[in-house]
Coordinates of C-alpha atoms and ligand atoms in Angstrom, one line a residue:
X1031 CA 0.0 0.0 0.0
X1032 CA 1.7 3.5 -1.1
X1033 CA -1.1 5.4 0.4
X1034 CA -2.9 5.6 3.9
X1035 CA -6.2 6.3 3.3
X1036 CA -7.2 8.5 6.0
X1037 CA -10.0 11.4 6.8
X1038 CA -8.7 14.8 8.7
X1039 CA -10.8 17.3 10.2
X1040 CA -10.4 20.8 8.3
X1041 CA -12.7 22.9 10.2
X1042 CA -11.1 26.0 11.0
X1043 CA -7.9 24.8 10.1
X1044 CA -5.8 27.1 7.7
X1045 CA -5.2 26.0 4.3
X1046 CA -3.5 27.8 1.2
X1047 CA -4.3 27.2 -2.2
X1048 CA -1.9 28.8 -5.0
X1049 CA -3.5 29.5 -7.9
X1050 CA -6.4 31.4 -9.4
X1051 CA -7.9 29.8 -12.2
X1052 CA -10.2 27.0 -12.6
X1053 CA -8.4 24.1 -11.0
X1054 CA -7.9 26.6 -7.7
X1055 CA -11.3 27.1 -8.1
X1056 CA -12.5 23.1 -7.4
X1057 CA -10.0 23.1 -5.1
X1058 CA -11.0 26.0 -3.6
X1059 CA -15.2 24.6 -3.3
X1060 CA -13.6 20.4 -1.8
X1061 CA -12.0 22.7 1.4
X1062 CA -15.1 25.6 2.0
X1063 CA -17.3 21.8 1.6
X1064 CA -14.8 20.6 4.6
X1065 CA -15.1 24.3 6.7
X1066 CA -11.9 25.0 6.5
X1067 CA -10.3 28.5 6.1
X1068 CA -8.7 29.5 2.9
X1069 CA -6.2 31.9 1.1
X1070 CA -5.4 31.8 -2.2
X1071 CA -2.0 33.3 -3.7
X1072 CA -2.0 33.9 -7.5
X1073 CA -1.3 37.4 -9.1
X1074 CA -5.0 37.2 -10.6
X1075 CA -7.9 35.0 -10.3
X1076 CA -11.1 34.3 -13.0
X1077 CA -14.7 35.2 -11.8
X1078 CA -15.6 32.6 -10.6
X1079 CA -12.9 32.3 -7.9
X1080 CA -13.8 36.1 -6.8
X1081 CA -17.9 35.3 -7.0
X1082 CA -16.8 32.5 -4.1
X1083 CA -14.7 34.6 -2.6
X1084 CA -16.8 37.1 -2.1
X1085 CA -19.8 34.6 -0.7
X1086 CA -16.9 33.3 2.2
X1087 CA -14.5 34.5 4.1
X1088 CA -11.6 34.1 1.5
X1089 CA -8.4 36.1 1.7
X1090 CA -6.8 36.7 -1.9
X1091 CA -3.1 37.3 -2.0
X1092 CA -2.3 39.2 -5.1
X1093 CA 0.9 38.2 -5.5
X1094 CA 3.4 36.0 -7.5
X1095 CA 3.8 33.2 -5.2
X1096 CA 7.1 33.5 -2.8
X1097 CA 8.2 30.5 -0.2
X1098 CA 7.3 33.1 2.3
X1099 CA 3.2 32.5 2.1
X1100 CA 3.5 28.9 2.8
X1101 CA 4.2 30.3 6.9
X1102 CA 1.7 29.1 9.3
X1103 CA -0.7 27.0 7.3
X1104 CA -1.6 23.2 8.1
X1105 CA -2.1 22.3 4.5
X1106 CA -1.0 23.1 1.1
X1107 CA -2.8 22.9 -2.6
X1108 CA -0.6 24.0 -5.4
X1109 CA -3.2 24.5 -8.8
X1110 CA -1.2 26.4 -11.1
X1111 CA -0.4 25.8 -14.5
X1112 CA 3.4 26.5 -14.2
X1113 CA 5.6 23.5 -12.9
X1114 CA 8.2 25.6 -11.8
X1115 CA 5.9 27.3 -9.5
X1116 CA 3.8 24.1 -8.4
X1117 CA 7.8 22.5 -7.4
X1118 CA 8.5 26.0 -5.9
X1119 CA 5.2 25.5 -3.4
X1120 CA 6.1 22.0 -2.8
X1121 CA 9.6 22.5 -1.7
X1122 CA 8.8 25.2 0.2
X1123 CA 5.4 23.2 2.2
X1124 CA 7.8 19.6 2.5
X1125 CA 10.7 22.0 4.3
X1126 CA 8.2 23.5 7.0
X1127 CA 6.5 19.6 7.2
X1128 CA 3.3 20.9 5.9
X1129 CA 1.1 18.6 4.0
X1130 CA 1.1 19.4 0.1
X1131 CA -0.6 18.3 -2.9
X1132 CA 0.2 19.5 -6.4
X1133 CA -2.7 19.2 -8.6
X1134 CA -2.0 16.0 -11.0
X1135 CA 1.8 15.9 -10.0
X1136 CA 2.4 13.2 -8.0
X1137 CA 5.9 13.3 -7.6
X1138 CA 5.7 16.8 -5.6
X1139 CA 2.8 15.8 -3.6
X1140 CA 2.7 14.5 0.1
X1141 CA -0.9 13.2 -0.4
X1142 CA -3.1 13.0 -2.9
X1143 CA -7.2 13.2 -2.8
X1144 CA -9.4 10.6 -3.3
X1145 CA -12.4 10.6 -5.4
X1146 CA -15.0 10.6 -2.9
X1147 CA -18.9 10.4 -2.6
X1148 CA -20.6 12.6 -0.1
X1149 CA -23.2 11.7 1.8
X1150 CA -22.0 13.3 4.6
X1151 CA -21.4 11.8 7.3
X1152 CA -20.7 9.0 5.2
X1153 CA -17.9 9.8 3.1
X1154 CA -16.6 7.2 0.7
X1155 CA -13.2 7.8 -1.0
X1156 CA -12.0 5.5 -3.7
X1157 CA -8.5 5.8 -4.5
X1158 CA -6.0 4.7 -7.8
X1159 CA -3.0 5.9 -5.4
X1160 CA -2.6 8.5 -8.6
X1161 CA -1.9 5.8 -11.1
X1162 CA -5.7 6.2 -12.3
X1163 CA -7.7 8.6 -11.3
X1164 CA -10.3 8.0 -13.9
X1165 CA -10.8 4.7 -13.2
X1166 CA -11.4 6.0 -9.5
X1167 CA -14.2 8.4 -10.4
X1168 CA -15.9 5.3 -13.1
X1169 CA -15.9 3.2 -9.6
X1170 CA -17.0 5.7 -7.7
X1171 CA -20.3 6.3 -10.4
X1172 CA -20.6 2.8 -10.2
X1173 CA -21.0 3.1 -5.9
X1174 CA -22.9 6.1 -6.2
X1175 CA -25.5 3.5 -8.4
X1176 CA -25.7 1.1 -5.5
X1177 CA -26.4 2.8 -2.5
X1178 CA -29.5 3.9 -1.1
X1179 CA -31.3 6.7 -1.2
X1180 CA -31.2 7.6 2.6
X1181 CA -28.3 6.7 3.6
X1182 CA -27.7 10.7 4.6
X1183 CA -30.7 10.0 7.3
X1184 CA -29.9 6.6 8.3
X1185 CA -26.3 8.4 9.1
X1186 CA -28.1 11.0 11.4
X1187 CA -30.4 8.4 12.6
X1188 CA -27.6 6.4 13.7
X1189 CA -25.5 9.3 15.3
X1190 CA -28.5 10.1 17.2
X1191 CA -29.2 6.7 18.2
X1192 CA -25.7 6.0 19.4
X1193 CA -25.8 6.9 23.1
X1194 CA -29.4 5.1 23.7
X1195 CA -27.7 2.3 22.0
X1196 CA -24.6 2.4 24.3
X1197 CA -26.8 2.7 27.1
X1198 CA -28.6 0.0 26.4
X1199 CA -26.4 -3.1 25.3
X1200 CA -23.6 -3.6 27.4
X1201 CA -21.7 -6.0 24.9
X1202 CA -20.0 -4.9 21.7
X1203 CA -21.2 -8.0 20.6
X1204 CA -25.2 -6.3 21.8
X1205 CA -24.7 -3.1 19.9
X1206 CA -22.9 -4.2 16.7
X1207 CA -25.9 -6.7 16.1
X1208 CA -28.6 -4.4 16.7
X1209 CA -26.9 -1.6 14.3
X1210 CA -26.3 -4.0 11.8
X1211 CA -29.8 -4.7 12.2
X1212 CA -31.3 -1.5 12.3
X1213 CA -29.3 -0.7 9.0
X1214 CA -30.6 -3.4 7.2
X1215 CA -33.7 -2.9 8.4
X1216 CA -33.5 1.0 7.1
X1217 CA -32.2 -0.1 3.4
X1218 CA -35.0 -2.4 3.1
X1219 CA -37.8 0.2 4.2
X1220 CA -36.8 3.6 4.5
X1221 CA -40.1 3.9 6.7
X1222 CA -37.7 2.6 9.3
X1223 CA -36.0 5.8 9.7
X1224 CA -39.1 7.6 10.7
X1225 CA -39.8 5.6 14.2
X1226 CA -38.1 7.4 16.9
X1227 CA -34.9 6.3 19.1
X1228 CA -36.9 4.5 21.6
X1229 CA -39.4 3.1 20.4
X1230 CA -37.0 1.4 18.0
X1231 CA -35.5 0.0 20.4
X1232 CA -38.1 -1.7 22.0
X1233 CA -39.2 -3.1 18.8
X1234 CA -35.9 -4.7 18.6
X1235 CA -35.8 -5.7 21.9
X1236 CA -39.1 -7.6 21.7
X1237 CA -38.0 -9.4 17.7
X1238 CA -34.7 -10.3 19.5
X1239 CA -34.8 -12.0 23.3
X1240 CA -31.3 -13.2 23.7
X1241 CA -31.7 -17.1 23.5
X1242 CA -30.4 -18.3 26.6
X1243 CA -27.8 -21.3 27.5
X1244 CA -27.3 -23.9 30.4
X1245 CA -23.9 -24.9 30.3
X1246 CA -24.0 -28.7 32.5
X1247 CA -20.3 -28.5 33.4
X1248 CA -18.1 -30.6 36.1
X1249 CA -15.8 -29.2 38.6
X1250 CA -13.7 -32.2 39.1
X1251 CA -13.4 -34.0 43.0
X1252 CA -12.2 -30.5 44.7
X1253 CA -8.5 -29.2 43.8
X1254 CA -9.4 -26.0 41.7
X1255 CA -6.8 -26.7 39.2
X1256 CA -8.1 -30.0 38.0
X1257 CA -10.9 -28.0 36.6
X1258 CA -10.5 -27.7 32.5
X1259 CA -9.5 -24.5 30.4
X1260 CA -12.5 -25.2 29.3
X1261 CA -15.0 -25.2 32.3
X1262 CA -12.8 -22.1 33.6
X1263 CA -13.5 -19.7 30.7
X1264 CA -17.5 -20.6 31.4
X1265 CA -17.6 -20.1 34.6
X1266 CA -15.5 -16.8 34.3
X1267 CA -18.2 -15.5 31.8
X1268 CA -21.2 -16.9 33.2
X1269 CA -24.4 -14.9 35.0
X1270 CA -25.8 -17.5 36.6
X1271 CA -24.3 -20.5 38.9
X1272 CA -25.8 -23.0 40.7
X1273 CA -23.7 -25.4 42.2
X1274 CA -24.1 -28.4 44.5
X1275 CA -22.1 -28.5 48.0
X1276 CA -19.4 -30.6 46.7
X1277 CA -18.0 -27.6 44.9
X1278 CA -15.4 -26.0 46.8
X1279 CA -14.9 -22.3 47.6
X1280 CA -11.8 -22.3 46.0
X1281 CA -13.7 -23.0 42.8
X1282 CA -16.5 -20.8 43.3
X1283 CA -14.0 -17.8 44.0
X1284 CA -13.0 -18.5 39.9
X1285 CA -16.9 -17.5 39.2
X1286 CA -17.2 -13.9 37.5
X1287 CA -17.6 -11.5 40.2
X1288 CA -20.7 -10.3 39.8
X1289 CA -22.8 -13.8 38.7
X1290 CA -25.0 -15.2 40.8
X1291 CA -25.1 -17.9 42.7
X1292 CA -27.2 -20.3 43.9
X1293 CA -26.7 -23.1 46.2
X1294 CA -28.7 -25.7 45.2
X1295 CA -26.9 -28.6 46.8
X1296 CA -27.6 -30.0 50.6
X1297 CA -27.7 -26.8 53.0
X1298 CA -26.6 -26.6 56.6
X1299 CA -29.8 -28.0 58.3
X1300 CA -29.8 -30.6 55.9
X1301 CA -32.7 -29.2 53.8
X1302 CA -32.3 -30.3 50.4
X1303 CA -33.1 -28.0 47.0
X1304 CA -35.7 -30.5 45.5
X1305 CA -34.3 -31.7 42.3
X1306 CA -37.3 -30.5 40.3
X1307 CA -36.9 -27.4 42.0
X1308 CA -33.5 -27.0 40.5
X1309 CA -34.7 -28.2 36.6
X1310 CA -37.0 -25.3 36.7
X1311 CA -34.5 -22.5 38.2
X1312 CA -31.9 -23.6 34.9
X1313 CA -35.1 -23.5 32.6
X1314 CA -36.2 -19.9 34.2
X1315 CA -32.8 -18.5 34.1
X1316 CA -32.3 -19.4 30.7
X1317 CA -35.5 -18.2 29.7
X1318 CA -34.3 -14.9 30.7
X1319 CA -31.9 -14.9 28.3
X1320 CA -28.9 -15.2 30.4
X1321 CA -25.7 -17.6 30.5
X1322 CA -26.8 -20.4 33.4
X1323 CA -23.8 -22.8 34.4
X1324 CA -25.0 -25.9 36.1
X1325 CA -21.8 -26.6 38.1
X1326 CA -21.4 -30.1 39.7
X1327 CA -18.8 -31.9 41.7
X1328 CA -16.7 -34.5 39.5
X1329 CA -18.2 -35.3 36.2
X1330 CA -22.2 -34.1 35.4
X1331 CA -22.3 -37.2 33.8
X1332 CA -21.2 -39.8 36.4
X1333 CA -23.5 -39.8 39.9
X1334 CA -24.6 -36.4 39.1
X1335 CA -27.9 -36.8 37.7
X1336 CA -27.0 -34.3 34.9
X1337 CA -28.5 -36.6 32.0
X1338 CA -32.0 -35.7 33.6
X1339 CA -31.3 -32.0 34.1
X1340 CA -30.9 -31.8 30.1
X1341 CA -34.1 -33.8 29.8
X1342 CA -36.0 -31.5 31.2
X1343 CA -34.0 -28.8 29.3
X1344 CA -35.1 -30.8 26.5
X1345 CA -38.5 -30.7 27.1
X1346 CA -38.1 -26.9 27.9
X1347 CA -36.5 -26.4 24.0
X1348 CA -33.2 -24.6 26.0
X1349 CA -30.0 -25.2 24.4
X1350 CA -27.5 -26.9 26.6
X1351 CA -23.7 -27.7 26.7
X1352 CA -21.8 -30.3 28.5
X1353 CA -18.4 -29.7 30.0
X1354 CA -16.7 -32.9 30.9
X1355 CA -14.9 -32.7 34.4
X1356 CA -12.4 -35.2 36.6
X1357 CA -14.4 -38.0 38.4
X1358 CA -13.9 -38.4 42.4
X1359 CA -12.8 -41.9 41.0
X1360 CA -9.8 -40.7 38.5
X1361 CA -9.3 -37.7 40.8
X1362 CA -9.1 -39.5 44.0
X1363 CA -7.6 -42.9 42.5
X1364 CA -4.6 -40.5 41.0
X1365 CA -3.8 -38.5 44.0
X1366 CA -3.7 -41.9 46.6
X1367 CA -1.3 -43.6 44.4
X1368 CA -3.6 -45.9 43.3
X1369 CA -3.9 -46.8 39.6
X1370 CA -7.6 -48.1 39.0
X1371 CA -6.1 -50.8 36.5
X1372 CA -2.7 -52.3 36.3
X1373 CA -1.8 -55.3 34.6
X1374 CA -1.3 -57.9 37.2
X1375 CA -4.3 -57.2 39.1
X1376 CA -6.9 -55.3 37.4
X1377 CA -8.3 -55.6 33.8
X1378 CA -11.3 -53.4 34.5
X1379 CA -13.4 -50.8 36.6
X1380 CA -16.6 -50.5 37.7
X1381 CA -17.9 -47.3 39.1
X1382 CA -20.6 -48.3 41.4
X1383 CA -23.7 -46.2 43.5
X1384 CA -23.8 -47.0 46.9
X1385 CA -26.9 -44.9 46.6
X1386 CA -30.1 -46.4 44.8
X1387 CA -32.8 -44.5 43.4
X1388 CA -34.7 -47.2 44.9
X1389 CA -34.4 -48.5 48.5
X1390 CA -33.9 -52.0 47.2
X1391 CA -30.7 -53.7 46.6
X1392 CA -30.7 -54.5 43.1
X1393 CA -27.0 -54.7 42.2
X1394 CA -25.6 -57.5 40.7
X1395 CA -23.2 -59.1 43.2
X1396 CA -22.0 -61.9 41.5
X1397 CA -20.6 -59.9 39.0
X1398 CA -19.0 -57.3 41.4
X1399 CA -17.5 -59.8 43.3
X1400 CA -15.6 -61.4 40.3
X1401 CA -11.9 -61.2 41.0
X1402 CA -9.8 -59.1 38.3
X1403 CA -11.5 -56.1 38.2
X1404 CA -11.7 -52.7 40.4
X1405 CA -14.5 -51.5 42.0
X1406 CA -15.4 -47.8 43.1
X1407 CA -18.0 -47.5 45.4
X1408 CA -19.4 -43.1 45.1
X1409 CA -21.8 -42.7 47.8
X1410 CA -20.9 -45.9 49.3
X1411 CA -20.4 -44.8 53.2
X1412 CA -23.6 -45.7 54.8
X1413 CA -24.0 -48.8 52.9
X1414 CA -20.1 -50.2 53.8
X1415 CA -21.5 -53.0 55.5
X1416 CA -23.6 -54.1 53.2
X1417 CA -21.1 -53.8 50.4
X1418 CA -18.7 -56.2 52.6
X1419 CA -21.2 -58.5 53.3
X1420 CA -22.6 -58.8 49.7
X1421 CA -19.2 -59.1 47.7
X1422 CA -17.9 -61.7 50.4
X1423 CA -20.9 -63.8 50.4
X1424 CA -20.5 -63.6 46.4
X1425 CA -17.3 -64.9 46.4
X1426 CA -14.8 -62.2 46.6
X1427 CA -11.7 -63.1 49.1
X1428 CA -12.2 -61.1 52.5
X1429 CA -8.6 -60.3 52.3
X1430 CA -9.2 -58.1 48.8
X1431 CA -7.2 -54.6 49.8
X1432 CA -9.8 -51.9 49.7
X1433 CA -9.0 -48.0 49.7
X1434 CA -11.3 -45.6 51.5
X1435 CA -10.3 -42.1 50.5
X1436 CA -12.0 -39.0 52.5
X1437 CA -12.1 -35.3 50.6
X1438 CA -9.9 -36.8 47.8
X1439 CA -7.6 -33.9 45.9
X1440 CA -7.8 -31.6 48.9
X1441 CA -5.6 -30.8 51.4
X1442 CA -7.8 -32.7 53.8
X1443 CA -7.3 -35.8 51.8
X1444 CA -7.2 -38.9 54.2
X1445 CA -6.5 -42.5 52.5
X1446 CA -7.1 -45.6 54.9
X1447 CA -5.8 -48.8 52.9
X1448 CA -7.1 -52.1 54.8
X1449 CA -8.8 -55.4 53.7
X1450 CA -12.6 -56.2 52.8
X1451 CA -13.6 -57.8 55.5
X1452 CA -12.1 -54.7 58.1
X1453 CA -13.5 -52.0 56.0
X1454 CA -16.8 -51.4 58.4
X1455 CA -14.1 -51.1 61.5
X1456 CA -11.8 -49.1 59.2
X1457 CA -14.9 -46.4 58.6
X1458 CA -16.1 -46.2 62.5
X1459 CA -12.2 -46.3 63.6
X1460 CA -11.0 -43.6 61.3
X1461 CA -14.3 -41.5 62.0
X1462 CA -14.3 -41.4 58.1
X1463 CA -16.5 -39.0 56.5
X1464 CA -18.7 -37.7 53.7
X1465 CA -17.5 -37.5 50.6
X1466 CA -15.2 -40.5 50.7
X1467 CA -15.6 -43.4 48.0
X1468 CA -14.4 -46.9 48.6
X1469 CA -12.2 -48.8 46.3
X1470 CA -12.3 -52.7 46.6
X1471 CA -9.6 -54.2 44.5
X1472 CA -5.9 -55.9 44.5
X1473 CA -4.7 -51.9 42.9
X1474 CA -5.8 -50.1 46.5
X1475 CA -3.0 -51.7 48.1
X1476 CA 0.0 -49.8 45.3
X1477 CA -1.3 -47.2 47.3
X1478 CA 1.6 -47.8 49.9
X1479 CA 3.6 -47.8 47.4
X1480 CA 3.2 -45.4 45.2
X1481 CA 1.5 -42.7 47.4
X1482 CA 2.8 -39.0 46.2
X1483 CA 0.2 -36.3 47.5
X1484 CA 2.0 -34.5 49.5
X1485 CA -0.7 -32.7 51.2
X1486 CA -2.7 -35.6 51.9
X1487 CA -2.9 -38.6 54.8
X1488 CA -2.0 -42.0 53.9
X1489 CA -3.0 -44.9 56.8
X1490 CA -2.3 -48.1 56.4
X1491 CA -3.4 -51.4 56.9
X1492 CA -1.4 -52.0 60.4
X1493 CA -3.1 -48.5 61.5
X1494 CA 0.3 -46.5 60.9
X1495 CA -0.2 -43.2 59.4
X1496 CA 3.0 -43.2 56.8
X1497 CA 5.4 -40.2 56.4
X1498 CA 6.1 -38.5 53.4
X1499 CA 9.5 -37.6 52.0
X1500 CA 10.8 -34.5 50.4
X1501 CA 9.3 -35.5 47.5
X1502 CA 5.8 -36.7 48.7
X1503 CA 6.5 -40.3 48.2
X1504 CA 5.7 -42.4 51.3
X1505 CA 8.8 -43.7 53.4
X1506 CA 8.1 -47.6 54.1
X1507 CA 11.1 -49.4 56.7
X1508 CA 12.1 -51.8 54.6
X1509 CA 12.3 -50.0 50.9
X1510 CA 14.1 -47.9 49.2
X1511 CA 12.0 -44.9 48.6
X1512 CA 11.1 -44.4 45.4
X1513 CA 12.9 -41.0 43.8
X1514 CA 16.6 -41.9 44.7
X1515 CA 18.4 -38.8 45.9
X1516 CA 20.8 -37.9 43.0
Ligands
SAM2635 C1 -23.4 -37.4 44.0 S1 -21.9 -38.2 43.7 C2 -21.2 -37.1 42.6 C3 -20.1 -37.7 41.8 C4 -19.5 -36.8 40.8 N1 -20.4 -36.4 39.8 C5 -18.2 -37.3 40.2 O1 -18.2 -37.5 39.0 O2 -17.3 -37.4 41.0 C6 -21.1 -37.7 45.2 C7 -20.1 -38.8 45.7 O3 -18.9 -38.7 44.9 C8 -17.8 -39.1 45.7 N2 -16.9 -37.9 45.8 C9 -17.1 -36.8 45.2 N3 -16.0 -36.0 45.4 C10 -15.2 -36.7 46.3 C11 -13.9 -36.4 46.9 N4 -13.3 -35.2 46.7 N5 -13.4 -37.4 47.6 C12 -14.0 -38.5 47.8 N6 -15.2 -38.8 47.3 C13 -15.8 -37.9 46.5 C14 -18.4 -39.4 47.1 O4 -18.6 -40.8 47.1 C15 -19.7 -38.6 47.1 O5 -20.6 -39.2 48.0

């Protein structure tokens, strides 16, 4: 690009034009169009040039030009017929920096104007960079073809409407689509232009509620940073939260300040949000037209009863989003040390309710008490003895290690490693408490060996709590630990 197209304000701003004839005289007409304040220089001038000078406030110099006249101004038009005296003005104007054009002379100008169509405010300048100014002023007739008749008003409309507008929408997003709106909506029918400021905006307002959005997302088992990039950006840009108790403070402190929130989760005197009354908080939020974030401990998919929150958005027509999060089991498993298959002892998982939507036991023992595989129990506290008591009777050997692993991923983490048939004393011993999941399975006993949390508790099976070294790895008496000091 040779040229940078660009529109300056001339109002009031002194501008010298040397010449008298008819090329001064255009000139002369382009900068009383822009308000700005002319002389002209040029020994004599035609007619015409003195019938507009007259009208305006012009100055005429009656003089040969000298370098001398150039002092002061802020712009330049040289629009004589003699290239010694056009190169004389634009020496002169390029010593003192002052912008200069010579008429049809590139080489001694510092800009060059555009061929432009007025419909002021709208200005539109077509360019050739000098090389064609013909085929600039063809283009321009071809423009001047295509747009509308009104554009002048739809400009003032527009200018008028701007600070409702700003008041109104807070997004960019909010005011660029209602303008673009409003100006297609004025090109199509010009009878557009004629409703006032506000009542245009409440007619868009009413055409165009902005559709609303539940976004189902999972904060993972508690440490903040296991929540996703993803799940992060939605819950910094969200207006609405509600969030069940198993979502930490540290996580809600990431929510955009001024969102609300909602605890919808299991309050302080145990009363409990009804589940139906949360379905129809998301579906009225939403309805509102705002950004609703469901935000659940672990995965909204596993436990969390998120499938039938988007049914009922479903049946509601809201448009939904899932966010994947971290599982209590992976989350928990990970930071205890304890992988959930390995391939001596485990060739599969089952994640497993403790909690039925029905009272009745209706699990299928005999295939959770198959050896080889590695069961986590969510929800699985108040049921402990009957999970012992049903995968022994089934078949699986008391001595099976099992994990139980309180406020997994925290700093309050507490892992008590035992076997099956202790885990009911393990629970009442240990005082272990809500949430904790149980992990029944040959893998929970790695946990003594490859235990790295720092921050959490690691107990073992002959009730020892186990130090951690430098490095977070559990010290065991006779083993080596496991990062060798180098
Ligand atoms: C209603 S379920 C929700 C599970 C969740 N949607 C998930 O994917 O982890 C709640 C149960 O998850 C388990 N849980 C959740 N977070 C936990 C944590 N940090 N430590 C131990 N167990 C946890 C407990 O068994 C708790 O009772």
């Amino acid at each position: 690009m040779d040229y940078l197209p660009i529109t300056v304000q001339m109002k009031s701003r002194h501008c010298l034009i040397v010449g008298g004839g008819e090329v001064a005289a255009r000139k002369l007409k382009h900068m009383l169009h822009a308000d700005a304040k002319v002389t002209l220089v040029s020994p004599e001038y035609t007619d015409e040039v003195l019938e507009i000078a007259e009208k305006h406030e012009i100055r005429l110099v009656h003089e040969v030009f000298s370098p001398e006249h150039i002092n002061g101004f802020y712009l330049v038009i040289a629009a004589t017929d003699d290239r010694m005296v056009n190169r004389q003005v634009s020496i002169a104007a390029q010593q003192q920096n002052i912008w200069v054009n010579v008429v049809d002379d590139l080489e001694l100008s510092t800009f060059i104007m555009p061929a432009v169509i007025d419909r002021s405010p709208l200005l539109i300048a077509i360019s050739s960079s000098g090389v064609a100014p013909v085929l600039a002023r063809k283009i321009r007739e071809k423009i001047e073809w295509l747009l509308p008749d009104a554009l002048g008003s739809l400009l003032e409309r527009l200018k008028l409407l701007r600070p409702k507008v700003k008041k109104k929408f807070s997004s960019l997003k909010e005011k660029r689509s209602f303008s673009e709106w409003y100006i297609e909506s004025a090109i199509q029918d010009s009878k557009v232009l004629e409703k006032n400021e506000d009542s245009i905006l409440e007619f868009y307002q009413q055409q165009h509620k902005p559709e609303g959005i539940v976004y189902l997302v999972g904060a993972g088992p508690g440490d903040p940073e296991l929540l996703t990039i993803k799940s992060l950006k939605i819950i910094q840009k969200a207006d609405v939260v509600l969030y069940d108790a198993l979502v930490s403070q540290e996580i809600l402190q990431r929510v955009r300040k001024d969102a609300t929130l909602v605890h919808v989760g299991k309050r302080a005197k145990c009363h409990y949000v009804h589940q139906d009354q949360t379905n129809q908080m998301l579906v009225d939020y939403a309805q509102q037209g705002l950004s609703v974030v469901r935000l659940k401990g672990g995965d909204p998919f596993i436990f969390g009863r998120g499938g039938e929150e988007l049914q009922f958005l479903t049946q509601h027509n809201i448009r939904y989003e899932v966010v994947p999060g971290i599982t209590a089991a992976a989350g928990c498993a990970a930071y205890s040390g304890i992988p959930l298959t390995h391939r001596d002892h485990a060739q599969s998982i089952r994640f497993v309710t403790g909690h039925e939507k029905s009272s009745k036991n209706s699990l299928d023992w005999n295939s959770l008490a198959q050896a080889g595989q590695t069961l986590v129990f969510y929800m699985g506290l108040m049921r402990n003895q009957q999970i012992t008591d049903s995968l022994i009777k089934h078949g699986r050997n008391p001595s099976t290690p099992v994990a139980l692993i309180e406020k997994g991923t925290t700093k309050n983490q507490r892992t008590v490693i035992g076997q099956l048939n202790e885990l009911p004393q393990l629970v009442e011993k240990y005082e272990i408490k809500s949430p904790s999941l149980i992990v029944v399975g040959e893998v929970a006993e790695l946990a003594n060996e490859l235990d790295w949390f720092k921050d959490g508790e690691l107990i073992s099976s002959n009730n020892k709590i186990v130090a951690k070294n430098d490095f977070g790895a559990t010290e065991r008496d006779n083993r080596l630990p496991l990062v060798a000091n180098v």
